[in-house]
Amino acid sequence: MTEKSPIPQDPDADIHDDGDEPAFEWMKPAPKSAAADARPARAADGARESSTKPVTEEGKPGAGPAPGAAAGEAVRPPAERPPVERPVAGQQPESRADRKAAEAAQAGPEPALFAEPLPTSALQVRPPEAEVERRNHEREQAAKAKPLAPRIFQVLLAVFYPVVLLVLAIRAVASPLFLWVEYYRPGFPGDGYGFNADDRMTYGSYALDYLSNWSGPRYLGELVNQNGEKLFKEGEVSHMADVKTVMLSAFGAGALMIIIGIIAMIYLRKRSTGGIRRGLFAGSIVTLVLILGLGTLAALGWQQFFTDFHHIFFANGTWTFALDDTLIRLFPGQYWMDSGIAIGALVFITALLTLIFTWPTRRRRGLSPKNKAAAEESADTDPEALTEAGAPEK
């Protein structure tokens, strides 16, 4: 057989034209890594690039072609550059940096040691409907609820107002001016024991002054008449001392109520809109009711009313005197009846004026004037307009 003679072929043999392919795997040469192949090329390109970079005026290299680009080759943008080849798994990188990069690529991202939820993650959870309704109800109740202090001060104004008016009216009547009007008015009964109007005015003024000053019983006990006799007996001086105690106590209580009332009005002016008006309005109603009730009792039986009044403040037997005693001659029954009428009239008129000036009108409540025609026209387009136009004060 010659070299050119054909080689007999076995029909069962699988013959492939594999060229220079080795017969066994162990005979194949180890493939070189892409990074190792690319490193010499990059080193050569870098040397070529550094030799071609222009030099600026300061002697520093200027902007030249990108590293790794050949001379005359256009620099491609980062999006068009080929990706950097990483070592293939199973291959041993040639440098320590390549090994670190390969280990980081194989290990993947490190897991977070602590994962804190977002600060708004709790807002994503909606409470149950029952809890939402309960909170809304509590919010509405808190909005409708009014502070307790303004209500207390309004009640104090309503309670103190009639007492203060009564004390001020008594103080106005227990004065020399009212005494002068009584003694010189027509129809006032005269003294049948010798006092004229001037004598009455002089001695009566001493008695009224004693009720409002801080002098002792000697202020009246040492007074004498024209004959040199004592003007007031011992029983009269003792009763006037009791009257003075009641009067000073009433004036002191009235002054204290006035101070508390002023404090209450200052507080209500700053903290409660309309609080002063509501307190005085309620107080005026209470005053009118009391005055009308007491006036009715006095009109039905003045003598019984006068007696019961003295029984409240004085002991029995300490306030009854003879007709010729000085207190009866200076202050007869007509004087006390006129004093009661004057006190009731002053309190009634003042309370009535207070009621008028504090009446809760729409303007005083801060509401706009009610216009029914405009409200009806608005109600055609907006059904809630009529309700808002006539909404009461809250």
Tab-separated table of C-alpha atoms in Angstrom:
chain	number	residue	atom	x	y	z
A	1	MET	CA	0.000	0.000	0.000
A	2	THR	CA	1.315	3.368	-0.817
A	3	GLU	CA	0.724	6.621	0.975
A	4	LYS	CA	-1.688	7.683	-1.685
A	5	SER	CA	-3.740	4.497	-1.554
A	6	PRO	CA	-7.022	4.935	0.266
A	7	ILE	CA	-7.287	3.626	3.797
A	8	PRO	CA	-9.949	1.075	4.257
A	9	GLN	CA	-12.735	2.397	6.424
A	10	ASP	CA	-14.771	0.555	8.972
A	11	PRO	CA	-18.418	1.112	8.322
A	12	ASP	CA	-19.156	1.123	12.109
A	13	ALA	CA	-16.449	3.682	12.958
A	14	ASP	CA	-17.530	7.260	13.662
A	15	ILE	CA	-15.040	9.331	11.816
A	16	HIS	CA	-15.053	13.126	12.189
A	17	ASP	CA	-12.882	15.585	10.471
A	18	ASP	CA	-11.597	17.279	13.638
A	19	GLY	CA	-8.290	18.468	12.195
A	20	ASP	CA	-5.714	19.032	14.921
A	21	GLU	CA	-8.048	18.128	17.805
A	22	PRO	CA	-6.135	15.948	20.348
A	23	ALA	CA	-7.398	12.523	20.990
A	24	PHE	CA	-7.750	12.949	24.826
A	25	GLU	CA	-8.908	15.749	27.053
A	26	TRP	CA	-5.776	15.746	29.147
A	27	MET	CA	-3.752	16.484	26.052
A	28	LYS	CA	-5.589	19.808	25.521
A	29	PRO	CA	-3.586	22.916	26.530
A	30	ALA	CA	-5.029	25.015	29.358
A	31	PRO	CA	-6.934	28.024	27.987
A	32	LYS	CA	-5.637	31.410	28.952
A	33	SER	CA	-7.970	33.775	30.824
A	34	ALA	CA	-9.436	36.735	29.027
A	35	ALA	CA	-8.031	39.075	31.631
A	36	ALA	CA	-4.566	37.664	31.148
A	37	ASP	CA	-4.866	38.037	27.363
A	38	ALA	CA	-6.189	41.559	27.659
A	39	ARG	CA	-3.576	42.777	30.143
A	40	PRO	CA	-0.609	42.852	27.757
A	41	ALA	CA	-2.723	44.545	25.118
A	42	ARG	CA	-3.836	47.222	27.589
A	43	ALA	CA	-0.263	47.778	28.737
A	44	ALA	CA	0.870	48.267	25.152
A	45	ASP	CA	-2.002	50.601	24.386
A	46	GLY	CA	-1.261	52.600	27.563
A	47	ALA	CA	2.355	53.055	26.588
A	48	ARG	CA	1.320	54.117	23.134
A	49	GLU	CA	-1.221	56.544	24.563
A	50	SER	CA	1.222	58.162	26.970
A	51	SER	CA	3.643	58.765	24.150
A	52	THR	CA	0.997	60.467	22.024
A	53	LYS	CA	-0.646	62.689	24.733
A	54	PRO	CA	-0.164	66.435	24.118
A	55	VAL	CA	1.477	68.592	26.768
A	56	THR	CA	-0.163	71.808	27.929
A	57	GLU	CA	1.509	75.099	28.630
A	58	GLU	CA	2.061	74.220	32.289
A	59	GLY	CA	3.826	71.015	31.237
A	60	LYS	CA	0.956	68.724	32.321
A	61	PRO	CA	-0.512	66.188	29.962
A	62	GLY	CA	-3.663	67.308	28.292
A	63	ALA	CA	-6.745	65.472	27.347
A	64	GLY	CA	-5.767	62.676	25.005
A	65	PRO	CA	-7.411	59.579	23.722
A	66	ALA	CA	-9.043	57.275	26.246
A	67	PRO	CA	-6.862	54.554	27.771
A	68	GLY	CA	-6.851	51.363	25.717
A	69	ALA	CA	-7.786	53.122	22.468
A	70	ALA	CA	-5.441	52.719	19.528
A	71	ALA	CA	-4.002	55.653	17.662
A	72	GLY	CA	-6.445	57.114	15.206
A	73	GLU	CA	-9.388	55.236	16.783
A	74	ALA	CA	-12.360	57.308	17.893
A	75	VAL	CA	-13.136	57.264	21.584
A	76	ARG	CA	-16.463	55.602	22.169
A	77	PRO	CA	-18.856	56.758	24.899
A	78	PRO	CA	-19.171	54.598	28.029
A	79	ALA	CA	-22.482	53.131	26.843
A	80	GLU	CA	-20.830	51.783	23.655
A	81	ARG	CA	-17.673	50.432	25.271
A	82	PRO	CA	-17.396	46.664	25.608
A	83	PRO	CA	-17.969	45.315	29.103
A	84	VAL	CA	-14.968	44.458	31.205
A	85	GLU	CA	-14.371	40.758	31.167
A	86	ARG	CA	-14.328	39.131	34.605
A	87	PRO	CA	-12.475	35.937	35.481
A	88	VAL	CA	-14.367	32.773	34.688
A	89	ALA	CA	-15.375	30.608	37.628
A	90	GLY	CA	-12.830	27.859	38.159
A	91	GLN	CA	-9.907	29.854	36.795
A	92	GLN	CA	-7.183	31.150	39.086
A	93	PRO	CA	-6.670	34.929	38.633
A	94	GLU	CA	-3.086	35.924	38.200
A	95	SER	CA	-3.111	38.940	40.605
A	96	ARG	CA	-4.456	39.548	44.096
A	97	ALA	CA	-6.806	42.301	42.919
A	98	ASP	CA	-8.286	39.954	40.313
A	99	ARG	CA	-8.798	37.290	42.950
A	100	LYS	CA	-10.555	39.737	45.240
A	101	ALA	CA	-12.806	40.848	42.393
A	102	ALA	CA	-13.594	37.235	41.516
A	103	GLU	CA	-14.429	36.365	45.123
A	104	ALA	CA	-16.697	39.421	45.437
A	105	ALA	CA	-18.477	38.521	42.197
A	106	GLN	CA	-19.036	34.937	43.341
A	107	ALA	CA	-20.110	35.862	46.903
A	108	GLY	CA	-22.699	38.468	45.785
A	109	PRO	CA	-23.935	41.339	47.922
A	110	GLU	CA	-23.485	40.953	51.660
A	111	PRO	CA	-26.752	40.567	53.601
A	112	ALA	CA	-27.773	43.471	55.792
A	113	LEU	CA	-27.095	42.867	59.465
A	114	PHE	CA	-30.151	44.887	60.601
A	115	ALA	CA	-33.171	45.903	58.551
A	116	GLU	CA	-35.196	48.676	60.163
A	117	PRO	CA	-38.739	49.217	58.864
A	118	LEU	CA	-39.614	52.510	57.265
A	119	PRO	CA	-40.830	55.156	59.711
A	120	THR	CA	-44.149	55.404	57.840
A	121	SER	CA	-44.777	51.691	57.683
A	122	ALA	CA	-47.084	51.890	60.733
A	123	LEU	CA	-49.284	54.387	58.905
A	124	GLN	CA	-50.114	51.795	56.312
A	125	VAL	CA	-52.010	49.778	58.907
A	126	ARG	CA	-55.558	51.113	59.320
A	127	PRO	CA	-57.237	50.494	62.691
A	128	PRO	CA	-60.595	48.731	62.836
A	129	GLU	CA	-63.729	50.648	61.936
A	130	ALA	CA	-64.994	50.504	65.521
A	131	GLU	CA	-61.798	52.147	66.758
A	132	VAL	CA	-62.041	54.836	64.069
A	133	GLU	CA	-65.649	55.615	65.033
A	134	ARG	CA	-64.743	55.750	68.717
A	135	ARG	CA	-61.909	58.194	68.089
A	136	ASN	CA	-64.106	60.379	65.890
A	137	HIS	CA	-66.802	60.424	68.571
A	138	GLU	CA	-64.315	61.411	71.263
A	139	ARG	CA	-62.913	64.126	69.011
A	140	GLU	CA	-66.388	65.554	68.409
A	141	GLN	CA	-67.219	65.466	72.114
A	142	ALA	CA	-63.969	67.253	72.947
A	143	ALA	CA	-64.717	69.912	70.331
A	144	LYS	CA	-68.242	70.465	71.686
A	145	ALA	CA	-67.253	70.378	75.357
A	146	LYS	CA	-66.707	73.742	77.007
A	147	PRO	CA	-64.182	74.472	79.761
A	148	LEU	CA	-65.482	74.328	83.328
A	149	ALA	CA	-63.928	77.570	84.582
A	150	PRO	CA	-65.996	79.926	82.339
A	151	ARG	CA	-69.190	78.200	83.453
A	152	ILE	CA	-68.255	78.615	87.111
A	153	PHE	CA	-67.557	82.324	86.651
A	154	GLN	CA	-70.839	82.789	84.785
A	155	VAL	CA	-72.740	81.138	87.654
A	156	LEU	CA	-70.932	83.368	90.153
A	157	LEU	CA	-71.958	86.448	88.194
A	158	ALA	CA	-75.567	85.293	88.100
A	159	VAL	CA	-75.616	84.604	91.871
A	160	PHE	CA	-73.703	87.702	92.973
A	161	TYR	CA	-75.572	90.132	90.752
A	162	PRO	CA	-78.855	90.361	92.751
A	163	VAL	CA	-76.988	90.552	96.085
A	164	VAL	CA	-74.720	93.337	94.844
A	165	LEU	CA	-77.674	95.288	93.462
A	166	LEU	CA	-79.552	94.954	96.758
A	167	VAL	CA	-76.571	96.119	98.843
A	168	LEU	CA	-75.948	99.096	96.564
A	169	ALA	CA	-79.608	100.074	96.708
A	170	ILE	CA	-79.628	99.886	100.520
A	171	ARG	CA	-76.506	102.033	100.641
A	172	ALA	CA	-78.140	104.604	98.370
A	173	VAL	CA	-81.258	104.788	100.551
A	174	ALA	CA	-79.348	104.909	103.837
A	175	SER	CA	-77.942	108.337	103.019
A	176	PRO	CA	-78.645	111.906	104.064
A	177	LEU	CA	-79.872	112.687	100.542
A	178	PHE	CA	-82.787	110.247	100.740
A	179	LEU	CA	-83.452	111.419	104.292
A	180	TRP	CA	-83.701	115.027	103.110
A	181	VAL	CA	-86.107	114.025	100.322
A	182	GLU	CA	-88.319	112.205	102.816
A	183	TYR	CA	-88.449	114.961	105.433
A	184	TYR	CA	-89.223	117.714	102.958
A	185	ARG	CA	-91.555	115.898	100.615
A	186	PRO	CA	-95.245	116.687	100.833
A	187	GLY	CA	-97.324	114.183	102.759
A	188	PHE	CA	-94.585	112.884	105.031
A	189	PRO	CA	-95.920	112.641	108.591
A	190	GLY	CA	-94.547	115.199	111.066
A	191	ASP	CA	-93.362	114.687	114.620
A	192	GLY	CA	-96.000	115.234	117.288
A	193	TYR	CA	-93.402	115.608	120.048
A	194	GLY	CA	-91.634	118.790	118.920
A	195	PHE	CA	-89.086	117.865	116.191
A	196	ASN	CA	-89.298	120.012	113.090
A	197	ALA	CA	-87.775	119.113	109.714
A	198	ASP	CA	-84.412	120.709	110.555
A	199	ASP	CA	-84.186	118.853	113.866
A	200	ARG	CA	-85.025	115.617	112.170
A	201	MET	CA	-82.466	116.222	109.455
A	202	THR	CA	-79.724	116.938	112.009
A	203	TYR	CA	-80.382	114.050	114.366
A	204	GLY	CA	-81.271	111.610	111.588
A	205	SER	CA	-77.991	112.345	109.782
A	206	TYR	CA	-76.058	111.369	112.935
A	207	ALA	CA	-77.908	108.054	113.048
A	208	LEU	CA	-77.220	107.254	109.394
A	209	ASP	CA	-73.581	108.277	109.671
A	210	TYR	CA	-73.135	105.930	112.600
A	211	LEU	CA	-74.284	102.993	110.471
A	212	SER	CA	-71.496	103.490	107.916
A	213	ASN	CA	-68.557	104.660	110.059
A	214	TRP	CA	-66.290	102.758	112.441
A	215	SER	CA	-67.256	104.597	115.624
A	216	GLY	CA	-68.475	102.859	118.752
A	217	PRO	CA	-71.835	103.167	120.527
A	218	ARG	CA	-70.681	106.377	122.236
A	219	TYR	CA	-71.148	108.138	118.906
A	220	LEU	CA	-74.913	108.048	119.520
A	221	GLY	CA	-74.945	107.516	123.281
A	222	GLU	CA	-73.406	110.907	124.060
A	223	LEU	CA	-75.717	112.955	121.831
A	224	VAL	CA	-78.053	115.353	123.728
A	225	ASN	CA	-81.087	117.344	122.672
A	226	GLN	CA	-81.799	121.037	123.231
A	227	ASN	CA	-82.822	120.410	126.811
A	228	GLY	CA	-79.490	118.702	127.620
A	229	GLU	CA	-81.041	115.255	127.893
A	230	LYS	CA	-79.641	112.230	126.107
A	231	LEU	CA	-81.047	111.956	122.626
A	232	PHE	CA	-81.045	108.168	122.379
A	233	LYS	CA	-81.833	105.736	125.174
A	234	GLU	CA	-79.659	102.769	125.959
A	235	GLY	CA	-81.987	100.332	124.189
A	236	GLU	CA	-81.990	102.488	121.066
A	237	VAL	CA	-78.194	102.678	121.029
A	238	SER	CA	-77.965	98.890	121.433
A	239	HIS	CA	-80.349	98.299	118.536
A	240	MET	CA	-78.476	100.754	116.329
A	241	ALA	CA	-75.265	98.853	117.152
A	242	ASP	CA	-76.952	95.636	115.970
A	243	VAL	CA	-78.152	97.361	112.813
A	244	LYS	CA	-74.626	98.644	112.221
A	245	THR	CA	-73.216	95.110	112.478
A	246	VAL	CA	-75.708	93.858	109.889
A	247	MET	CA	-75.069	96.815	107.586
A	248	LEU	CA	-71.268	96.554	107.727
A	249	SER	CA	-71.464	92.793	107.134
A	250	ALA	CA	-73.686	93.381	104.111
A	251	PHE	CA	-71.381	96.083	102.760
A	252	GLY	CA	-68.334	93.861	103.272
A	253	ALA	CA	-69.997	90.912	101.508
A	254	GLY	CA	-71.081	93.194	98.686
A	255	ALA	CA	-67.557	94.584	98.278
A	256	LEU	CA	-66.107	91.045	98.187
A	257	MET	CA	-68.669	89.991	95.582
A	258	ILE	CA	-67.846	93.051	93.500
A	259	ILE	CA	-64.139	92.158	93.529
A	260	ILE	CA	-64.840	88.538	92.590
A	261	GLY	CA	-67.258	89.723	89.911
A	262	ILE	CA	-64.625	92.010	88.395
A	263	ILE	CA	-62.116	89.138	88.331
A	264	ALA	CA	-64.748	86.908	86.724
A	265	MET	CA	-65.499	89.500	84.041
A	266	ILE	CA	-61.805	89.961	83.258
A	267	TYR	CA	-61.396	86.205	82.907
A	268	LEU	CA	-64.536	85.801	80.787
A	269	ARG	CA	-63.525	88.688	78.549
A	270	LYS	CA	-60.291	86.884	77.652
A	271	ARG	CA	-61.408	83.245	77.666
A	272	SER	CA	-65.132	83.151	76.814
A	273	THR	CA	-66.780	85.184	74.083
A	274	GLY	CA	-70.129	86.428	75.392
A	275	GLY	CA	-69.532	84.969	78.864
A	276	ILE	CA	-70.072	88.296	80.654
A	277	ARG	CA	-73.288	88.897	78.788
A	278	ARG	CA	-74.648	85.443	79.585
A	279	GLY	CA	-73.750	85.755	83.275
A	280	LEU	CA	-75.361	89.177	83.656
A	281	PHE	CA	-78.380	88.073	81.660
A	282	ALA	CA	-78.989	85.136	83.990
A	283	GLY	CA	-78.342	87.341	87.031
A	284	SER	CA	-80.867	89.930	85.871
A	285	ILE	CA	-83.528	87.249	85.467
A	286	VAL	CA	-82.850	85.958	88.993
A	287	THR	CA	-82.991	89.508	90.364
A	288	LEU	CA	-86.294	90.276	88.699
A	289	VAL	CA	-87.829	87.072	90.014
A	290	LEU	CA	-86.674	87.822	93.582
A	291	ILE	CA	-87.821	91.451	93.516
A	292	LEU	CA	-91.198	90.580	92.107
A	293	GLY	CA	-91.658	87.864	94.740
A	294	LEU	CA	-90.594	90.054	97.663
A	295	GLY	CA	-92.589	92.989	96.352
A	296	THR	CA	-95.700	90.838	96.161
A	297	LEU	CA	-95.252	89.697	99.777
A	298	ALA	CA	-94.705	93.291	100.950
A	299	ALA	CA	-97.756	94.549	99.081
A	300	LEU	CA	-99.980	91.836	100.519
A	301	GLY	CA	-98.965	92.630	104.121
A	302	TRP	CA	-96.373	95.268	104.836
A	303	GLN	CA	-96.546	95.028	108.614
A	304	GLN	CA	-96.107	91.250	108.586
A	305	PHE	CA	-93.289	91.523	106.032
A	306	PHE	CA	-91.499	94.156	108.157
A	307	THR	CA	-91.853	92.043	111.286
A	308	ASP	CA	-90.563	88.875	109.631
A	309	PHE	CA	-87.598	90.794	108.218
A	310	HIS	CA	-86.589	91.954	111.718
A	311	HIS	CA	-87.030	88.458	113.113
A	312	ILE	CA	-84.376	87.194	110.682
A	313	PHE	CA	-81.623	89.587	111.812
A	314	PHE	CA	-82.521	90.701	115.359
A	315	ALA	CA	-83.585	89.081	118.592
A	316	ASN	CA	-87.135	89.507	119.859
A	317	GLY	CA	-87.698	92.542	122.049
A	318	THR	CA	-84.590	94.411	120.896
A	319	TRP	CA	-86.186	96.301	118.021
A	320	THR	CA	-89.583	97.477	119.415
A	321	PHE	CA	-89.858	101.002	120.893
A	322	ALA	CA	-92.403	103.492	122.147
A	323	LEU	CA	-93.893	106.232	120.005
A	324	ASP	CA	-92.035	108.956	121.893
A	325	ASP	CA	-88.613	107.305	121.476
A	326	THR	CA	-86.180	109.169	119.242
A	327	LEU	CA	-85.817	106.379	116.651
A	328	ILE	CA	-89.583	106.267	116.080
A	329	ARG	CA	-89.797	110.079	115.877
A	330	LEU	CA	-86.939	110.225	113.353
A	331	PHE	CA	-87.841	107.094	111.364
A	332	PRO	CA	-91.587	106.475	111.435
A	333	GLY	CA	-93.325	103.619	109.657
A	334	GLN	CA	-93.843	105.682	106.486
A	335	TYR	CA	-90.076	106.135	106.204
A	336	TRP	CA	-89.497	102.350	106.172
A	337	MET	CA	-92.265	101.815	103.651
A	338	ASP	CA	-90.835	104.472	101.357
A	339	SER	CA	-87.360	103.002	101.831
A	340	GLY	CA	-88.596	99.531	100.823
A	341	ILE	CA	-90.292	100.957	97.718
A	342	ALA	CA	-87.149	102.920	96.770
A	343	ILE	CA	-84.874	99.894	97.223
A	344	GLY	CA	-87.186	97.641	95.198
A	345	ALA	CA	-87.548	100.247	92.445
A	346	LEU	CA	-83.792	100.795	92.122
A	347	VAL	CA	-83.082	97.066	91.960
A	348	PHE	CA	-85.964	96.410	89.557
A	349	ILE	CA	-85.014	99.196	87.133
A	350	THR	CA	-81.328	98.238	87.132
A	351	ALA	CA	-82.095	94.551	86.577
A	352	LEU	CA	-84.557	95.376	83.805
A	353	LEU	CA	-82.013	97.549	81.991
A	354	THR	CA	-79.403	94.820	82.379
A	355	LEU	CA	-81.841	92.294	80.922
A	356	ILE	CA	-82.496	94.543	77.924
A	357	PHE	CA	-78.838	95.310	77.226
A	358	THR	CA	-77.774	91.663	77.565
A	359	TRP	CA	-80.658	90.108	75.660
A	360	PRO	CA	-79.145	87.468	73.320
A	361	THR	CA	-79.865	89.060	69.950
A	362	ARG	CA	-78.243	87.758	66.768
A	363	ARG	CA	-75.843	90.696	66.650
A	364	ARG	CA	-74.741	90.187	70.253
A	365	ARG	CA	-74.253	86.476	69.616
A	366	GLY	CA	-71.967	87.310	66.681
A	367	LEU	CA	-74.417	86.138	63.999
A	368	SER	CA	-75.191	87.990	60.788
A	369	PRO	CA	-78.668	89.553	60.458
A	370	LYS	CA	-81.226	87.013	59.333
A	371	ASN	CA	-82.441	87.568	55.801
A	372	LYS	CA	-85.183	85.097	54.991
A	373	ALA	CA	-85.560	86.138	51.373
A	374	ALA	CA	-81.864	85.664	50.643
A	375	ALA	CA	-81.885	82.397	52.556
A	376	GLU	CA	-84.844	81.083	50.564
A	377	GLU	CA	-83.181	82.005	47.283
A	378	SER	CA	-80.016	80.256	48.374
A	379	ALA	CA	-82.022	77.253	49.508
A	380	ASP	CA	-83.171	76.661	45.925
A	381	THR	CA	-79.600	75.986	44.876
A	382	ASP	CA	-78.118	74.917	48.206
A	383	PRO	CA	-80.453	73.122	50.642
A	384	GLU	CA	-78.037	73.717	53.542
A	385	ALA	CA	-78.051	77.505	53.113
A	386	LEU	CA	-81.381	77.955	54.931
A	387	THR	CA	-80.181	75.898	57.855
A	388	GLU	CA	-76.924	77.849	58.132
A	389	ALA	CA	-78.771	81.185	57.943
A	390	GLY	CA	-80.864	80.328	60.995
A	391	ALA	CA	-78.280	78.363	62.943
A	392	PRO	CA	-78.446	79.038	66.714
A	393	GLU	CA	-75.511	80.141	68.799
A	394	LYS	CA	-73.309	77.345	70.054
